[in-house]
Coordinates of C-alpha atoms and ligand atoms in Angstrom, one line a residue:
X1 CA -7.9 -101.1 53.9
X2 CA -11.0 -98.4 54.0
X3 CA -13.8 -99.7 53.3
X4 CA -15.4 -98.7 49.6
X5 CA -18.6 -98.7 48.7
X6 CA -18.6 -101.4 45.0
X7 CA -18.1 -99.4 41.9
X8 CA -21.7 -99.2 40.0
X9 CA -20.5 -100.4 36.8
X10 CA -22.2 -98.9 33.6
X11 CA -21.4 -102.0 31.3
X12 CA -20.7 -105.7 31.5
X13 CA -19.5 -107.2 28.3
X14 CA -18.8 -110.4 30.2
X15 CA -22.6 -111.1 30.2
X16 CA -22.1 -111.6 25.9
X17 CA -19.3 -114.4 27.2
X18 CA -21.1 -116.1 30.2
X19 CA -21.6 -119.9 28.2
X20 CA -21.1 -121.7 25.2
X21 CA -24.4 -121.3 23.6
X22 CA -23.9 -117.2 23.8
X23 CA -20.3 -116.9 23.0
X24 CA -21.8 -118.8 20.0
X25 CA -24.4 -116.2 19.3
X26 CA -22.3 -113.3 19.2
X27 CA -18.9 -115.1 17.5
X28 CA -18.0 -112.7 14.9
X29 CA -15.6 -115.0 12.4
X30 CA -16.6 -119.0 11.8
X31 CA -14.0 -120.9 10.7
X32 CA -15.2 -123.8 8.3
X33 CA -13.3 -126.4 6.2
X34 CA -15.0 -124.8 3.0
X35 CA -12.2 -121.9 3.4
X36 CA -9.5 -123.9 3.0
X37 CA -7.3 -124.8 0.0
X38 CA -4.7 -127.6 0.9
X39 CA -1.0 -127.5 -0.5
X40 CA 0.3 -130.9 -1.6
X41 CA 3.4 -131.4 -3.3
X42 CA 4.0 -134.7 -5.7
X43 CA 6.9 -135.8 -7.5
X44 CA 7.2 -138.5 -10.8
X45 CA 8.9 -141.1 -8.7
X46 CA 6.9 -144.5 -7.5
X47 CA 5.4 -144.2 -3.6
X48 CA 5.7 -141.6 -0.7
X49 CA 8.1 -139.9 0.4
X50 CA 8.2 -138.1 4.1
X51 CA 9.9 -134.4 3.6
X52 CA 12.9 -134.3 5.4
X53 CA 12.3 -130.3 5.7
X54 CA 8.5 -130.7 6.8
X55 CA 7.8 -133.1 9.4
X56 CA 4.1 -133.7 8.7
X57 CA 3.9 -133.3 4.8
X58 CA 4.7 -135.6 1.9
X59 CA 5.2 -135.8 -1.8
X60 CA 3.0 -137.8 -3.3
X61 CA 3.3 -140.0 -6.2
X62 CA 0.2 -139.5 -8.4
X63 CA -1.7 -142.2 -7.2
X64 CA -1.0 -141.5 -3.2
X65 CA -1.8 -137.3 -4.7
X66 CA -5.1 -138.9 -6.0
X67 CA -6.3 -140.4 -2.8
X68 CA -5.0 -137.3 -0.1
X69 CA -6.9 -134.9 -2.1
X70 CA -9.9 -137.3 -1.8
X71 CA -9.8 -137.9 1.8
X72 CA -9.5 -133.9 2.3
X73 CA -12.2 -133.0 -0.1
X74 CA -14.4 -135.6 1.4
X75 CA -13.9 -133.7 5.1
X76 CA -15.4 -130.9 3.6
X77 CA -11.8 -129.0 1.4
X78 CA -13.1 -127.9 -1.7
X79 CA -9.9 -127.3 -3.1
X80 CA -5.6 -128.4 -3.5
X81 CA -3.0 -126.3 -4.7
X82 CA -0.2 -128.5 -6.2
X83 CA 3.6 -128.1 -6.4
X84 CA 5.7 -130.4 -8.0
X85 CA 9.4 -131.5 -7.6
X86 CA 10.6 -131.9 -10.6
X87 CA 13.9 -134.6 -11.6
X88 CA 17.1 -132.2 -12.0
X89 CA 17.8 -133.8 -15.3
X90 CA 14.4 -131.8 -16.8
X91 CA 15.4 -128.1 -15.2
X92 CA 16.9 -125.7 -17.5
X93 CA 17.4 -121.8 -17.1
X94 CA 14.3 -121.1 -18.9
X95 CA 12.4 -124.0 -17.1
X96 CA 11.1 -125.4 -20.8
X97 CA 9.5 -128.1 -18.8
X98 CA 6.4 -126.0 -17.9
X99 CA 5.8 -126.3 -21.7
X100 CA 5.1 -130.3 -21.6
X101 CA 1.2 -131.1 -21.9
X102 CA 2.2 -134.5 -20.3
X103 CA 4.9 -133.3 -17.4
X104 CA 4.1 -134.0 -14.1
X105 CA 1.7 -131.4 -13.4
X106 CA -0.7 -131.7 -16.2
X107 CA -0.5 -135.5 -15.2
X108 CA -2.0 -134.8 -12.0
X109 CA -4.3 -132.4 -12.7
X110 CA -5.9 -134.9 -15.3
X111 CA -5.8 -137.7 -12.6
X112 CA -7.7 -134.9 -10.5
X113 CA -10.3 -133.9 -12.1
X114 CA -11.0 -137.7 -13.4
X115 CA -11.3 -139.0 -9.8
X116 CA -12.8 -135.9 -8.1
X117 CA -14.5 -134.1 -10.8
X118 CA -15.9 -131.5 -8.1
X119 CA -12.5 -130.7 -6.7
X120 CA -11.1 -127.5 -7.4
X121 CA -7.4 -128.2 -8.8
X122 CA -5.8 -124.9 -8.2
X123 CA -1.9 -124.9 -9.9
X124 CA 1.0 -122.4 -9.4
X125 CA 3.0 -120.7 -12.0
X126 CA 6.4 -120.0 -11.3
X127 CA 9.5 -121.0 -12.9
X128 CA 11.2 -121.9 -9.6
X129 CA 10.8 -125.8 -9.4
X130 CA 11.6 -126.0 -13.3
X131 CA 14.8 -123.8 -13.3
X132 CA 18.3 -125.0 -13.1
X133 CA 19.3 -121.3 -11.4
X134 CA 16.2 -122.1 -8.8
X135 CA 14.6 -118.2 -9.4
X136 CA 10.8 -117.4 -10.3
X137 CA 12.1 -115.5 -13.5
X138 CA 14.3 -116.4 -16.2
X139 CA 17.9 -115.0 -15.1
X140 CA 20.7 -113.7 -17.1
X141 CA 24.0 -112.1 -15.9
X142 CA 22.2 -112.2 -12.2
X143 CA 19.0 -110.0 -13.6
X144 CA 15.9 -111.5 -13.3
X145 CA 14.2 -111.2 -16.9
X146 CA 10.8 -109.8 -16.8
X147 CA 9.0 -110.0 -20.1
X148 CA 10.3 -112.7 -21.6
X149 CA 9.6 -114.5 -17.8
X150 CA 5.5 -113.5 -18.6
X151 CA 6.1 -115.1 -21.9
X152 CA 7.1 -118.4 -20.5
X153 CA 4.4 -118.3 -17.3
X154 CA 1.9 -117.8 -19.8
X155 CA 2.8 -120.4 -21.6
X156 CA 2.6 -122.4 -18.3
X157 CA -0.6 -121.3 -17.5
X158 CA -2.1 -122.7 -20.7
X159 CA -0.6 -125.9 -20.5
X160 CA -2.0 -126.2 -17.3
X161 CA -5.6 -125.0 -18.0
X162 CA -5.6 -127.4 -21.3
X163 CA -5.1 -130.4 -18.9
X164 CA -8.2 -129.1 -16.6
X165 CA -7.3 -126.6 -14.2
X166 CA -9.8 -124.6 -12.6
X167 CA -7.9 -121.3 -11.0
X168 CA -4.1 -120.5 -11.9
X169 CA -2.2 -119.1 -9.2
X170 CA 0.6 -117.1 -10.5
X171 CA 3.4 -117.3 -7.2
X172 CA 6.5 -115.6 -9.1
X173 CA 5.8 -112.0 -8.7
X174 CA 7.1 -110.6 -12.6
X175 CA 5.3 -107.1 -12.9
X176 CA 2.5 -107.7 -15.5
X177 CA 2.3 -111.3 -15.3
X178 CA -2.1 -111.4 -14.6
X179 CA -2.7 -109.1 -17.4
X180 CA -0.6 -111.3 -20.0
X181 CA -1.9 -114.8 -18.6
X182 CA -5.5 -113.5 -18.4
X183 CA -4.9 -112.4 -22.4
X184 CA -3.1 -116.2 -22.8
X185 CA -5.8 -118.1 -21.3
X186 CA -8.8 -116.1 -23.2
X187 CA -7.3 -116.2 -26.3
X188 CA -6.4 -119.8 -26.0
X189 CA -10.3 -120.7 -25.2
X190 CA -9.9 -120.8 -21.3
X191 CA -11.9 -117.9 -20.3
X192 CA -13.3 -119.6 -17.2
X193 CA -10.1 -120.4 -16.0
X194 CA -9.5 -118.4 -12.8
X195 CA -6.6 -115.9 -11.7
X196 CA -5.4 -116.0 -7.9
X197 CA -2.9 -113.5 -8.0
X198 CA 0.2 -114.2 -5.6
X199 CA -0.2 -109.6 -5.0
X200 CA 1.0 -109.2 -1.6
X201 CA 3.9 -112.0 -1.8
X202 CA 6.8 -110.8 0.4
X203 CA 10.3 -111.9 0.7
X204 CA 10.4 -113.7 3.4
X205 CA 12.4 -116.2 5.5
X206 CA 9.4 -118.5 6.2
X207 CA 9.6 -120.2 2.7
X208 CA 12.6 -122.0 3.9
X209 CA 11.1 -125.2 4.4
X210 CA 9.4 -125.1 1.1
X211 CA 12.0 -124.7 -0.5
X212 CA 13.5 -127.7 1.0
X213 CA 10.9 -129.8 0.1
X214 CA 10.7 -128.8 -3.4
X215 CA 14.4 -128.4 -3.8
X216 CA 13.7 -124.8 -5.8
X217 CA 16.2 -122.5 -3.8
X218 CA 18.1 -120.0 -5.6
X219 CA 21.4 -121.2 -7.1
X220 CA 22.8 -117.8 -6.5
X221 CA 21.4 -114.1 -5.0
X222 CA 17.7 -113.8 -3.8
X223 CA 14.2 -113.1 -4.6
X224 CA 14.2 -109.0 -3.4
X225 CA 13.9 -107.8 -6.6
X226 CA 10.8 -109.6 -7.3
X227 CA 9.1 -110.5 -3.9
X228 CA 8.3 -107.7 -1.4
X229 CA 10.2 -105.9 1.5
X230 CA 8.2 -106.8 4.5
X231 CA 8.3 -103.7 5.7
X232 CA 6.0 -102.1 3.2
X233 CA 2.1 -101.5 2.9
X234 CA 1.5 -99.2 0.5
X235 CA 3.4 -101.3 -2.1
X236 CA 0.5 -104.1 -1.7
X237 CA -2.2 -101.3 -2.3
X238 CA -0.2 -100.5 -5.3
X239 CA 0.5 -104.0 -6.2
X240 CA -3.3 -104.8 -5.4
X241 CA -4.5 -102.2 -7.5
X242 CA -2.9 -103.0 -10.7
X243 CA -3.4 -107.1 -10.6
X244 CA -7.4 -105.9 -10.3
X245 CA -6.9 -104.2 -13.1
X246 CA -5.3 -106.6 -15.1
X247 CA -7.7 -108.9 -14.5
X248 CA -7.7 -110.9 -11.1
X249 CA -10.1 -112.9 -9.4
X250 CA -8.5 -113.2 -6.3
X251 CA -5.6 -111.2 -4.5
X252 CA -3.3 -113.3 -2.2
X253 CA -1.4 -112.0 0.8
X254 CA 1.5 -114.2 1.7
X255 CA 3.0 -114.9 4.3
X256 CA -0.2 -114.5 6.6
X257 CA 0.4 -114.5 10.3
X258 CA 2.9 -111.9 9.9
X259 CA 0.9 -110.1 7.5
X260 CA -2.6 -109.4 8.7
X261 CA -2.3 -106.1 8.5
X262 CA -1.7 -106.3 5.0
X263 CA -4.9 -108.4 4.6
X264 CA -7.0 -106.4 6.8
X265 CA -5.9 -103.1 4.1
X266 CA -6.5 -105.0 1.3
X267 CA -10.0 -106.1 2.5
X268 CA -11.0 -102.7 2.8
X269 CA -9.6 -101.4 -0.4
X270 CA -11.1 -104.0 -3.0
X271 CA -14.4 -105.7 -3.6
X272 CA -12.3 -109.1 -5.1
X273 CA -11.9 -111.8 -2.3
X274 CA -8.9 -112.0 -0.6
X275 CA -6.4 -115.5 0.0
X276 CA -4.2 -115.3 2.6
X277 CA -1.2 -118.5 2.7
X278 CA 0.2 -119.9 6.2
X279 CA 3.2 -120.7 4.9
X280 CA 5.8 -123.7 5.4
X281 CA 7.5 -121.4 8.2
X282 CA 4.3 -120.5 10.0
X283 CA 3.0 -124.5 9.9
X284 CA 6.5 -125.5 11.3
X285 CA 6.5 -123.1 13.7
X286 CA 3.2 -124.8 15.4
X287 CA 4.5 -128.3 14.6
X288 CA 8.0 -127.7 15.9
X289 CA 6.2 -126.2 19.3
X290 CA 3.5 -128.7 20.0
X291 CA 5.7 -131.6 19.2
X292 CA 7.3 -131.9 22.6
X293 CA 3.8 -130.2 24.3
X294 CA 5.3 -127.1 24.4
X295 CA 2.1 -125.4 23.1
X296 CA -1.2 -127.2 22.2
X297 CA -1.1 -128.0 18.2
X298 CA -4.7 -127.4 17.7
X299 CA -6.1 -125.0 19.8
X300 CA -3.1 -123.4 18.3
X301 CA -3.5 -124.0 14.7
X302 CA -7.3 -123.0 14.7
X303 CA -6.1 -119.4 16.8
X304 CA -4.2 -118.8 13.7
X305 CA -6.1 -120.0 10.8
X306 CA -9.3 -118.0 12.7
X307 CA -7.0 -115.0 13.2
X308 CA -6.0 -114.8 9.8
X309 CA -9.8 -115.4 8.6
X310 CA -10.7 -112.3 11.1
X311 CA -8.4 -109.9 9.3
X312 CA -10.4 -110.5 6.0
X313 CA -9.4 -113.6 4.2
X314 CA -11.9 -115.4 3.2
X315 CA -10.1 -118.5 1.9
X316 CA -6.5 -119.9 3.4
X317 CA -4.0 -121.9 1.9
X318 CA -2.7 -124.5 4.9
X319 CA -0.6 -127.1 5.1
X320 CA -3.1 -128.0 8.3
X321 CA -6.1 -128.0 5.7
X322 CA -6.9 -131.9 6.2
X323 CA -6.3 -131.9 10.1
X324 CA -8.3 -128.5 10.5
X325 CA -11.7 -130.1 8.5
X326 CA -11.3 -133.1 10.9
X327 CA -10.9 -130.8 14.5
X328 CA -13.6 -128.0 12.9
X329 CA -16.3 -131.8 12.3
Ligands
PBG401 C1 7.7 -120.1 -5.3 C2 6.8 -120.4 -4.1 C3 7.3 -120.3 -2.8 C4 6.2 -120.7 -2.0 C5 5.1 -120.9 -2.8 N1 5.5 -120.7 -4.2 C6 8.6 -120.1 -2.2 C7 9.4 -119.0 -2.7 O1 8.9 -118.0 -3.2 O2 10.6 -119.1 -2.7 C8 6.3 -120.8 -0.5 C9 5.2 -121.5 0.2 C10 5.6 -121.9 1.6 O3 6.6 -121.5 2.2 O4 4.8 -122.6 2.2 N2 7.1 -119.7 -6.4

């Protein structure tokens, strides 16, 4: 070994990492439970039932719905996103059940905003858990009906902001769908009802569990011809571009993990906020690993959630939403 003299090093960025109290000072993204929005799914039924399809998550009656959101919005979750299961016996192809002021969902969202008036009740629009073919859209000879889909969903959306809610998240993808809700919901005397646009919502195979849990998979075919192909960008600019248009609040990128660079493109290219959803997949993926200590469910659940919040969202929808607030106290 010759001997050499030390290289003279012109820069040490260790010395912004040398302890806790300085790694604090320069930390670029802080996570905080006021980010989150917690998925909960409910069904009509008495009690709670485990989901056989994600370990971790139940469907709660409207009493045990009730008292989870309270316990999260307590730790510091300002807001739930519900999805129902709904009976097979009220499903029909054009999922008329989204039209009941006193179906489940209105239900809840009444029970919500009785208990927890400050909660923000967020509700999706879709036709998937109402329809007996288990698509977003109304179908008919195996195409997905677009217009007369928008029709229905804004029907939906007004039910659901009579019955209190505060944003309406449309998740089914029809092209046109925020402009004709925005126009529902103003003209029916909710214009302070918000719109989180599902814009960026690929096709992808992490819904699977989801759809277990809400029994809402397709009947036949899948969702390609509504939900994007994963392996396009510009498609979410475009996508992006027209639901600010229309009349969006918020844009949504979904799935996340897989998709930061989609939220990272549409932070730069809009001024609205931006929602990224770790989906069923994603939250299964960490439970499945840390269950037998394989990886460390925590440490790895915040990595995400504070990866996904560093390529610009600044809310997340998580199934971890309730465990995050208590690890981020
Ligand atoms: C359907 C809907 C889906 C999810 C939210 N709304 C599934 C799908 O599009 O098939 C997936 C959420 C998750 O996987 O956690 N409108």
């Amino acid at each position: 070994m010759p001997n050499l003299p030390l290289y003279d090093l012109p820069e040490r960025p260790r010395r912004n990492r040398k302890s806790p109290g300085v790694r604090a000072l320069v930390r670029e993204t802080a996570l905080s439970p006021s980010d989150l929005i917690y998925p909960l799914f409910l069904h009509g039924g008495a009690g709670d039932e485990p989901i056989d399809s994600m370990p971790g998550c139940t469907r709660w009656s409207l009493d045990g719905l009730v008292k989870e959101a309270g316990e999260a919005h307590a730790l510091g979750v300002p807001a739930v996103v519900l999805f129902p299961k709904i009976d097979d016996a009220l499903k029909s192809p054009r999922g008329d059940e989204v039209a009941n002021p006193d179906g489940l969902i209105p239900q809840a969202i009444r029970a919500l905003k009785q208990t927890h008036p400050d909660l923000i009740v967020t509700t999706d629009v879709a036709l998937d858990p109402y329809s007996s073919d288990g698509h977003d859209g109304i179908v008919e000879d195996g195409e997905i009906l677009n217009d007369e889909t928008i029709q229905v969903l804004a029907t939906q959306a007004c039910v659901q902001a009579d019955a209190g809610a505060d944003i309406i998240a449309p998740s089914d993808m029809m092209d046109g769908r925020i402009g004709a809700l925005r126009a529902a919901l103003d003209s029916a005397g909710h214009p302070g009802v918000s719109l989180m646009s599902y814009t960026a919502k690929y096709a992808s195979a992490f819904y699977g569990p989801f759809r277990g849990a809400l029994d809402s998979a397709p009947k036949a075919g899948d969702k390609k011809t509504y939900q994007m192909d994963p392996a396009n960008i510009r498609e979410a600019l475009r996508e992006a571009s027209l639901d600010e248009g229309e009349g969006a609040d918020i844009l949504m990128v979904k799935p996340a993990l897989a998709y930061l660079d989609i939220i990272l493109r549409l932070r730069e290219s809009t001024a609205l906020p931006i929602a990224a959803y770790q989906v069923s997949g994603e939250y299964l993926m960490i439970k499945a690993a840390s269950k037998d200590g394989w990886v460390d469910e925590k440490n790895v659940a915040l990595e995400a959630l504070t990866g996904i919040k560093r390529a610009g969202a600044d809310m997340i929808l998580t199934y971890f939403a309730k465990d995050a607030a208590k690890w981020l106290a």
